[in-house]
Coordinates of C-alpha atoms and ligand atoms in Angstrom, one line a residue:
X469 CA 29.0 117.6 182.1
X470 CA 31.6 116.7 179.5
X471 CA 30.5 113.1 179.6
X472 CA 30.9 111.4 176.2
X473 CA 32.8 114.4 174.8
X474 CA 36.0 113.8 172.9
X475 CA 38.7 116.2 173.5
X476 CA 42.1 116.3 171.8
X477 CA 44.6 118.1 174.1
X478 CA 47.7 119.6 172.4
X479 CA 50.6 120.1 174.7
X480 CA 53.4 122.4 173.5
X481 CA 56.9 122.8 174.9
X482 CA 56.7 125.3 177.8
X483 CA 57.3 124.9 181.5
X484 CA 53.5 124.9 182.1
X485 CA 53.4 121.5 180.2
X486 CA 53.3 119.8 183.6
X487 CA 50.0 121.5 184.3
X488 CA 48.5 119.8 181.3
X489 CA 48.6 116.6 183.3
X490 CA 46.3 118.1 185.9
X491 CA 44.0 119.3 183.0
X492 CA 43.9 115.7 181.6
X493 CA 42.8 114.4 185.0
X494 CA 40.2 117.1 185.3
X495 CA 38.8 116.4 181.8
X496 CA 38.7 112.6 182.6
X497 CA 36.9 113.4 185.9
X498 CA 34.3 115.4 184.0
X499 CA 33.6 112.3 181.8
X500 CA 35.5 113.3 178.6
X501 CA 37.6 111.0 176.5
X502 CA 41.0 112.6 176.0
X503 CA 43.7 112.0 173.4
X504 CA 46.9 113.9 173.8
X505 CA 49.2 115.2 171.1
X506 CA 52.6 116.4 172.3
X507 CA 55.1 118.4 170.4
X508 CA 58.7 117.3 170.4
X509 CA 59.7 120.1 172.8
X510 CA 56.8 119.3 175.2
X511 CA 58.6 115.9 175.6
X512 CA 61.5 117.8 177.1
X513 CA 59.3 119.0 180.0
X514 CA 57.0 116.0 180.6
X515 CA 56.9 112.3 179.6
X516 CA 54.2 110.9 177.2
X517 CA 53.8 108.1 179.8
X518 CA 52.2 110.6 182.2
X519 CA 49.5 111.5 179.7
X520 CA 49.1 107.9 178.6
X521 CA 48.5 106.8 182.2
X522 CA 46.1 109.7 182.9
X523 CA 44.1 109.6 179.7
X524 CA 44.1 105.8 179.2
X525 CA 45.0 106.4 175.6
X526 CA 48.2 106.2 173.6
X527 CA 49.9 109.6 173.2
X528 CA 50.6 111.0 169.8
X529 CA 54.0 112.5 169.3
X530 CA 55.1 111.9 165.8
X531 CA 53.7 112.3 162.2
X532 CA 55.8 109.5 160.8
X533 CA 55.3 106.5 162.9
X534 CA 54.6 103.3 161.0
X535 CA 51.5 101.6 162.4
X536 CA 49.9 98.2 161.8
X537 CA 46.7 99.9 160.5
X538 CA 46.8 102.5 157.8
X539 CA 45.7 105.6 159.7
X540 CA 46.7 109.2 159.1
X541 CA 46.8 110.4 162.6
X542 CA 46.3 114.1 161.9
X543 CA 43.1 113.3 159.9
X544 CA 41.7 110.7 162.3
X545 CA 42.4 112.9 165.4
X546 CA 40.7 115.9 163.7
X547 CA 37.7 113.7 163.0
X548 CA 37.7 112.1 166.5
X549 CA 37.6 115.4 168.3
X550 CA 34.5 117.3 169.5
X551 CA 36.9 120.1 170.5
X552 CA 40.6 120.8 170.6
X553 CA 42.5 122.5 173.4
X554 CA 46.1 123.6 173.3
X555 CA 47.5 124.0 176.8
X556 CA 50.0 125.3 177.2
X557 CA 50.2 127.2 173.9
X558 CA 53.7 128.6 173.4
X559 CA 54.5 131.7 171.3
X560 CA 56.0 129.3 168.7
X561 CA 52.9 127.1 168.3
X562 CA 50.6 130.2 168.2
X563 CA 52.9 131.7 165.5
X564 CA 52.9 128.5 163.4
X565 CA 49.1 128.0 163.5
X566 CA 48.5 131.7 162.7
X567 CA 50.9 131.5 159.7
X568 CA 49.3 128.3 158.4
X569 CA 52.4 126.2 159.0
X570 CA 52.0 122.5 159.6
X571 CA 55.4 121.0 160.3
X572 CA 54.5 118.5 163.1
X573 CA 51.6 116.4 164.2
X574 CA 50.0 119.1 166.4
X575 CA 50.1 121.8 163.8
X576 CA 49.0 119.6 160.9
X577 CA 46.1 118.2 163.0
X578 CA 44.9 121.7 163.8
X579 CA 45.2 122.6 160.2
X580 CA 43.0 119.6 159.2
X581 CA 40.4 120.4 161.9
X582 CA 37.2 122.4 161.6
X583 CA 36.3 121.7 165.3
X584 CA 36.0 124.4 168.0
X585 CA 39.5 125.1 169.3
X586 CA 40.6 126.7 172.6
X587 CA 44.1 128.0 172.8
X588 CA 45.6 128.7 176.2
X589 CA 48.8 130.9 175.8
X590 CA 51.4 130.4 178.6
X591 CA 54.8 132.1 178.4
X592 CA 57.0 134.8 179.8
X593 CA 55.2 138.1 180.2
X594 CA 57.5 139.9 177.7
X595 CA 57.0 137.2 175.1
X596 CA 53.3 137.4 175.6
X597 CA 53.3 141.2 175.2
X598 CA 55.5 141.0 172.1
X599 CA 53.5 142.7 169.3
X600 CA 54.2 139.8 167.0
X601 CA 52.7 137.3 169.4
X602 CA 49.8 139.7 170.0
X603 CA 49.3 140.0 166.2
X604 CA 49.3 136.2 165.9
X605 CA 46.7 135.9 168.7
X606 CA 44.5 138.5 167.1
X607 CA 44.8 136.7 163.8
X608 CA 43.8 133.4 165.4
X609 CA 40.8 135.1 167.0
X610 CA 39.8 136.5 163.6
X611 CA 39.7 132.9 162.3
X612 CA 37.4 131.7 165.1
X613 CA 39.9 130.2 167.5
X614 CA 39.0 131.0 171.1
X615 CA 41.9 132.4 173.0
X616 CA 41.8 132.1 176.8
X617 CA 43.3 135.0 178.8
X618 CA 46.5 134.0 180.5
X619 CA 46.7 134.3 184.3
X620 CA 48.6 137.0 186.1
X621 CA 51.1 136.1 188.9
X622 CA 54.6 134.7 189.4
X623 CA 56.0 133.2 186.3
X624 CA 58.5 130.3 186.0
X625 CA 61.3 132.9 185.4
X626 CA 60.4 134.4 188.8
X627 CA 59.0 137.7 187.4
X628 CA 55.4 138.8 188.1
X629 CA 53.2 139.3 185.1
X630 CA 50.7 137.9 182.7
X631 CA 51.5 134.6 181.0
X632 CA 50.5 131.9 183.5
X633 CA 48.5 128.9 182.3
X634 CA 45.1 129.2 184.0
X635 CA 44.0 126.5 186.5
X636 CA 42.7 123.3 185.1
X637 CA 39.1 124.1 186.4
X638 CA 39.1 127.4 184.5
X639 CA 40.2 125.7 181.3
X640 CA 37.5 123.0 181.8
X641 CA 34.9 125.8 182.2
X642 CA 36.1 127.3 178.9
X643 CA 35.8 123.9 177.1
X644 CA 32.3 123.5 178.5
X645 CA 31.5 127.0 177.1
X646 CA 33.0 126.1 173.8
X647 CA 30.8 123.1 173.5
X648 CA 27.5 124.6 174.7
X649 CA 25.0 125.8 172.1
X650 CA 24.5 129.6 172.5
X651 CA 20.7 129.7 172.9
X652 CA 20.7 132.7 175.3
X653 CA 22.9 135.0 173.3
X654 CA 21.6 138.6 173.7
X655 CA 20.2 138.1 177.1
X656 CA 21.6 140.1 180.0
X657 CA 21.1 137.9 183.1
X658 CA 21.5 139.2 186.6
X659 CA 22.1 136.4 189.2
X660 CA 22.3 136.8 192.9
X661 CA 24.0 134.1 195.0
X662 CA 25.2 133.2 198.4
X663 CA 24.4 134.4 201.9
X664 CA 24.4 137.9 203.3
X665 CA 26.1 138.8 206.6
X666 CA 24.5 141.2 209.0
X667 CA 27.0 142.5 211.6
X668 CA 26.2 143.7 215.1
X669 CA 29.7 144.5 216.1
X670 CA 33.1 144.5 214.3
X671 CA 33.6 140.7 214.8
X672 CA 30.1 139.2 214.9
X673 CA 27.3 138.9 212.4
X674 CA 24.1 136.9 211.6
X675 CA 24.2 134.8 208.5
X676 CA 22.8 131.6 207.0
X677 CA 24.3 128.4 205.4
X678 CA 24.1 129.4 201.8
X679 CA 27.3 128.3 200.0
X680 CA 26.6 130.1 196.8
X681 CA 26.7 126.9 194.8
X682 CA 23.1 127.2 193.3
X683 CA 23.6 130.8 192.2
X684 CA 27.1 130.2 190.9
X685 CA 25.8 127.2 188.9
X686 CA 23.2 129.5 187.3
X687 CA 25.8 132.1 186.5
X688 CA 28.1 129.5 184.9
X689 CA 25.5 127.8 182.8
X690 CA 23.9 131.1 181.7
X691 CA 27.3 132.3 180.5
X692 CA 28.0 128.9 178.8
X693 CA 24.7 129.4 176.9
X694 CA 25.8 132.8 175.6
X695 CA 24.2 135.2 178.1
X696 CA 26.0 138.2 179.4
X697 CA 26.0 137.5 183.1
X698 CA 26.3 139.9 186.1
X699 CA 26.7 138.1 189.4
X700 CA 26.0 139.8 192.7
X701 CA 27.4 137.6 195.4
X702 CA 27.5 137.4 199.1
X703 CA 30.6 136.0 200.9
X704 CA 31.4 132.4 199.7
X705 CA 34.4 130.2 199.6
X706 CA 33.9 129.3 195.9
X707 CA 36.1 130.4 193.0
X708 CA 34.3 133.2 191.1
X709 CA 32.8 132.2 187.8
X710 CA 34.1 134.0 184.8
X711 CA 31.1 136.4 184.3
X712 CA 31.0 139.7 182.5
X713 CA 30.8 141.4 185.9
X714 CA 31.0 140.2 189.5
X715 CA 29.9 142.4 192.4
X716 CA 30.9 141.2 195.8
X717 CA 28.7 142.4 198.7
X718 CA 28.3 141.6 202.3
X719 CA 24.9 142.8 203.7
X720 CA 21.4 142.7 202.3
X721 CA 21.4 146.5 202.0
X722 CA 24.6 146.3 199.9
X723 CA 22.9 143.6 197.8
X724 CA 19.8 145.8 197.4
X725 CA 22.0 148.7 196.2
X726 CA 23.9 146.5 193.7
X727 CA 20.7 144.9 192.4
X728 CA 19.1 148.3 191.9
X729 CA 22.1 149.5 190.0
X730 CA 22.3 146.6 187.6
X731 CA 18.7 145.4 187.2
X732 CA 17.7 148.1 184.7
X733 CA 20.3 146.9 182.3
X734 CA 19.1 143.3 182.6
X735 CA 16.6 141.3 180.6
X736 CA 16.4 138.5 183.3
X737 CA 16.9 138.6 187.1
X738 CA 17.4 135.3 189.0
X739 CA 17.5 135.7 192.8
X740 CA 19.1 132.6 194.2
X741 CA 20.7 134.4 197.1
X742 CA 19.6 133.6 200.7
X743 CA 19.1 137.2 201.8
X744 CA 18.7 138.0 205.5
X745 CA 15.2 139.3 206.2
X746 CA 16.4 141.1 209.3
X747 CA 19.5 142.9 210.4
X748 CA 20.7 144.0 213.9
X749 CA 19.1 147.4 214.6
X750 CA 22.4 148.7 216.1
X751 CA 25.9 148.1 214.9
X752 CA 28.3 148.5 217.8
X753 CA 31.5 150.4 217.0
X754 CA 33.7 148.2 219.2
X755 CA 33.5 144.5 220.1
X756 CA 30.7 143.9 222.6
X757 CA 32.1 142.6 225.9
X758 CA 30.4 139.5 227.4
X759 CA 28.9 139.4 230.9
X760 CA 26.6 137.0 232.7
X761 CA 23.4 138.7 231.6
X762 CA 21.2 137.5 228.6
X763 CA 22.1 139.5 225.4
X764 CA 18.9 140.8 223.7
X765 CA 19.5 141.5 220.0
X766 CA 17.0 143.9 218.4
X767 CA 16.5 143.3 214.7
X768 CA 14.9 145.4 212.0
X769 CA 13.6 144.5 208.5
X770 CA 15.9 144.4 205.5
X771 CA 14.4 145.4 202.2
X772 CA 12.7 142.6 200.3
X773 CA 14.9 143.1 197.2
X774 CA 13.0 140.9 194.7
X775 CA 9.6 142.3 195.8
X776 CA 10.9 145.9 195.3
X777 CA 12.2 145.2 191.8
X778 CA 9.0 143.2 191.0
X779 CA 7.1 146.5 191.2
X780 CA 9.0 148.0 188.2
X781 CA 10.1 144.9 186.4
X782 CA 8.6 145.9 183.0
X783 CA 9.2 143.2 180.4
X784 CA 12.0 141.6 182.4
X785 CA 11.8 137.9 183.4
X786 CA 11.9 137.7 187.2
X787 CA 12.8 134.4 188.9
X788 CA 12.8 133.9 192.6
X789 CA 13.7 130.9 194.8
X790 CA 11.6 129.7 197.7
X791 CA 13.6 128.0 200.5
X792 CA 11.2 126.2 202.7
X793 CA 11.1 123.6 205.5
X794 CA 7.4 122.9 205.3
X795 CA 4.4 123.5 203.0
X796 CA 6.7 123.8 200.1
X797 CA 4.2 124.4 197.3
X798 CA 1.8 126.6 199.2
X799 CA 4.5 128.9 200.6
X800 CA 6.3 129.1 197.2
X801 CA 3.0 130.0 195.4
X802 CA 2.4 132.8 197.9
X803 CA 5.9 134.3 197.3
X804 CA 5.4 133.9 193.5
X805 CA 2.3 136.1 193.5
X806 CA 3.4 138.5 196.3
X807 CA 6.7 139.3 194.7
X808 CA 5.3 139.5 191.1
X809 CA 7.6 136.8 189.8
X810 CA 7.4 135.0 186.4
X811 CA 8.2 131.8 188.2
X812 CA 9.6 130.5 191.4
X813 CA 12.0 127.6 192.1
X814 CA 11.1 125.9 195.3
X815 CA 13.5 123.8 197.3
X816 CA 12.9 122.0 200.6
X817 CA 15.8 122.1 203.0
X818 CA 14.4 119.0 204.8
X819 CA 15.0 116.8 201.7
X820 CA 18.2 114.9 201.5
X821 CA 20.4 116.4 198.7
X822 CA 18.4 119.7 198.4
X823 CA 19.1 123.2 199.4
X824 CA 22.2 124.6 201.3
X825 CA 25.8 123.4 200.6
X826 CA 25.1 120.3 198.6
X827 CA 26.2 119.9 195.0
X828 CA 22.7 118.7 194.2
X829 CA 19.2 120.1 194.5
X830 CA 15.7 118.9 194.2
X831 CA 13.6 121.6 192.6
X832 CA 10.0 122.3 191.7
X833 CA 9.3 125.1 189.3
X834 CA 6.0 126.9 189.7
X835 CA 4.6 129.4 187.2
X836 CA 1.9 132.0 187.5
X837 CA -0.7 129.7 186.0
X838 CA -0.2 127.6 189.2
X839 CA 1.5 124.7 187.3
X840 CA 4.2 123.0 189.3
X841 CA 6.9 120.8 187.7
X842 CA 9.0 118.7 190.1
X843 CA 12.4 117.4 189.1
X844 CA 14.3 114.5 190.6
X845 CA 17.5 115.1 192.5
X846 CA 20.2 116.4 190.1
X847 CA 23.4 118.4 190.2
X848 CA 23.0 122.2 190.7
X849 CA 24.5 122.6 187.2
X850 CA 21.8 120.4 185.8
X851 CA 19.1 122.2 187.8
X852 CA 20.5 125.5 186.5
X853 CA 20.0 124.2 182.9
X854 CA 16.4 123.3 183.7
X855 CA 15.7 126.8 185.1
X856 CA 17.4 128.4 182.1
X857 CA 15.3 126.3 179.8
X858 CA 12.2 127.7 181.5
X859 CA 13.6 131.2 181.2
X860 CA 14.2 130.7 177.5
X861 CA 10.6 129.6 177.1
X862 CA 9.4 132.6 179.0
X863 CA 11.4 135.0 176.9
X864 CA 10.0 133.4 173.8
X865 CA 6.4 133.7 175.1
X866 CA 6.9 137.3 176.2
X867 CA 8.5 138.1 172.8
X868 CA 5.4 136.7 171.1
X869 CA 2.9 138.5 173.3
X870 CA 4.7 141.8 172.5
X871 CA 3.9 141.4 168.8
Ligands
LIG214 O1 23.8 128.6 198.1 P1 23.5 127.1 198.2 O2 24.3 126.5 199.4 O3 23.8 126.4 196.9 O4 22.0 126.9 198.6 C1 21.0 127.2 197.6 C2 19.8 128.0 198.3 C3 19.1 127.0 199.2 C4 20.3 129.2 199.0 C5 18.9 128.4 197.0 O5 18.5 127.2 196.3 C6 17.6 129.2 197.5 O6 16.6 128.6 197.9 N1 17.8 130.5 197.6 C7 16.7 131.4 198.1 C8 16.8 131.5 199.5 C9 15.8 132.5 200.1 O7 16.2 133.5 200.6 O8 14.6 132.1 200.0 P2 13.3 132.9 200.7 O9 12.2 131.9 200.5 O10 13.6 133.4 202.0 O11 13.2 134.1 199.7 C10 12.3 134.1 198.5 C11 13.0 135.0 197.4 O12 13.0 136.3 197.8 C12 14.4 134.5 197.1 O13 14.5 134.6 195.7 C13 15.3 135.6 197.8 O14 16.5 135.8 197.1 C14 14.4 136.8 197.8 N2 14.6 137.7 198.9 C15 14.4 137.3 200.2 C16 14.6 138.2 201.2 C17 14.9 139.5 200.9 N3 15.1 140.4 201.9 N4 15.1 139.9 199.7 C18 14.9 139.0 198.6 O15 15.1 139.4 197.5

C-alpha cells in the first residue's frame, strides 16, 4: 500500500538504530522508495552500508560533502519526501528539532520540510519520562509532528519500562496512517472480526476457520481514514490493530454483549466476524472422557447479533457479510433484507483467493436497491477500502435525506 511513496528515514544515534534496518526492509517490501539520513552518532551503532544495501540508495550522513552535481541535500531530500520518519528518535534529536536547531543534515532537512513527519522516540525510560523531553515532545505535537508512543518492555539497559522502538510493522502502519486522507473523520466505526469459540468442556470447542484478516483489515483502513474504531474480536493469531478500543471475546454470547454495549456509541457497524450460529447446549465442568459409544452433541441457537441490532439501528449504517458456498447473490440478498442491513458484502468460500485465511478476497457488494457490484480478487486491505468507500457514500446519502 506504500507503493510509489517516497519516505525519508532519519536514523539517530541510539541502540535501537539497528531496528531501523528492519524498518527499511519493511518499507521497501511495501513498495516505498526509501532514502536514509543518518546522524553522526547513528554511525557508531550501525553502518551506512547496511541502509544503502537495504534501500538501494546512497545514504546521507553529512551536510558538507562536495558532489559532482550542485545539490543541496537538505532541500532536495525535503522535496523528494512524501513523508519523513525518524526512528529511532533520541532525546537529543527531539530536543534539537523542538528548539529549532539545525546543526546537521537530519535536523536541517527536517527544518526545511513541510511534509508529514512521524517521530518514534526510543530511549531509556527515565530519559523518556524526563519533563524536558516530555515538554519537547508536546512542543513537537503542537507543531503538527506525529509522535508514536514508545513500546513498553525490557530496554537495552536491562530495565523494564517505556522507551522501546515499536516493531517495524507498527511503524509502517503509522506511516500508512500519516499518508492516508482523513475522509472518515468523525465516524465511530464498530468492527467485528474473527471466529467465535463455543466450548462444550474445558478443553474442547466448536469453531470455524476465520483468521480475522478481513475484519482487521477493515479496522486498520477505517482508522487510517480518520475514523474512531472499536474492534470486537474473537480469538486470532494476528497482532491487534492500533484501534481506539479493542474488546477480545471468545463466544458468540460474549460478542453479542460487547456489540450491544458499544453499538449505541457507533455511527457505523461492520460485522465481518464469522459468528457460530449454534453453541453446545451443555458445558461440561470437567473434561469429557471418551468411550466406544457415539457422542451426540446437542446444540442450541446463538443470538443473531446483527439481526438484533438491525431492529434498533436508527440512523446508523449497518454492514453485514455473507459467507456462502452456493447461490451467493440470492442468499446474500435474503440476509440483507432479513437483517435490515444497508448493504452486504458477499464472499464465496469456494472461489480461490476468497474467504477464510487468505490475504485476498473476492467480494460483491449488494445494496437495498438490489444492485450488486462485483470486484476482482484484491487484497483484504484493498477490499476494506472499497467497502469503506461505500460506507462513506451511504453516510453522505443518509446525511442528505435527513435534511
Ligand atoms: O477472517 P478471515 O479468515 O479473513 O475470513 C473472512 C470471512 C470469510 C470470515 C468474512 O469475509 C465473512 O464472510 N464474514 C462473515 C461470516 C459469517 O458469519 O457469515 P454468515 O453469512 O454466516 O452471517 C451473515 C452476517 O450475520 C455476518 O455479518 C455475521 O457476522 C452476522 N451474524 C451471523 C451469525 C450470528 N449469530 N450473528 C451475526 O451477527
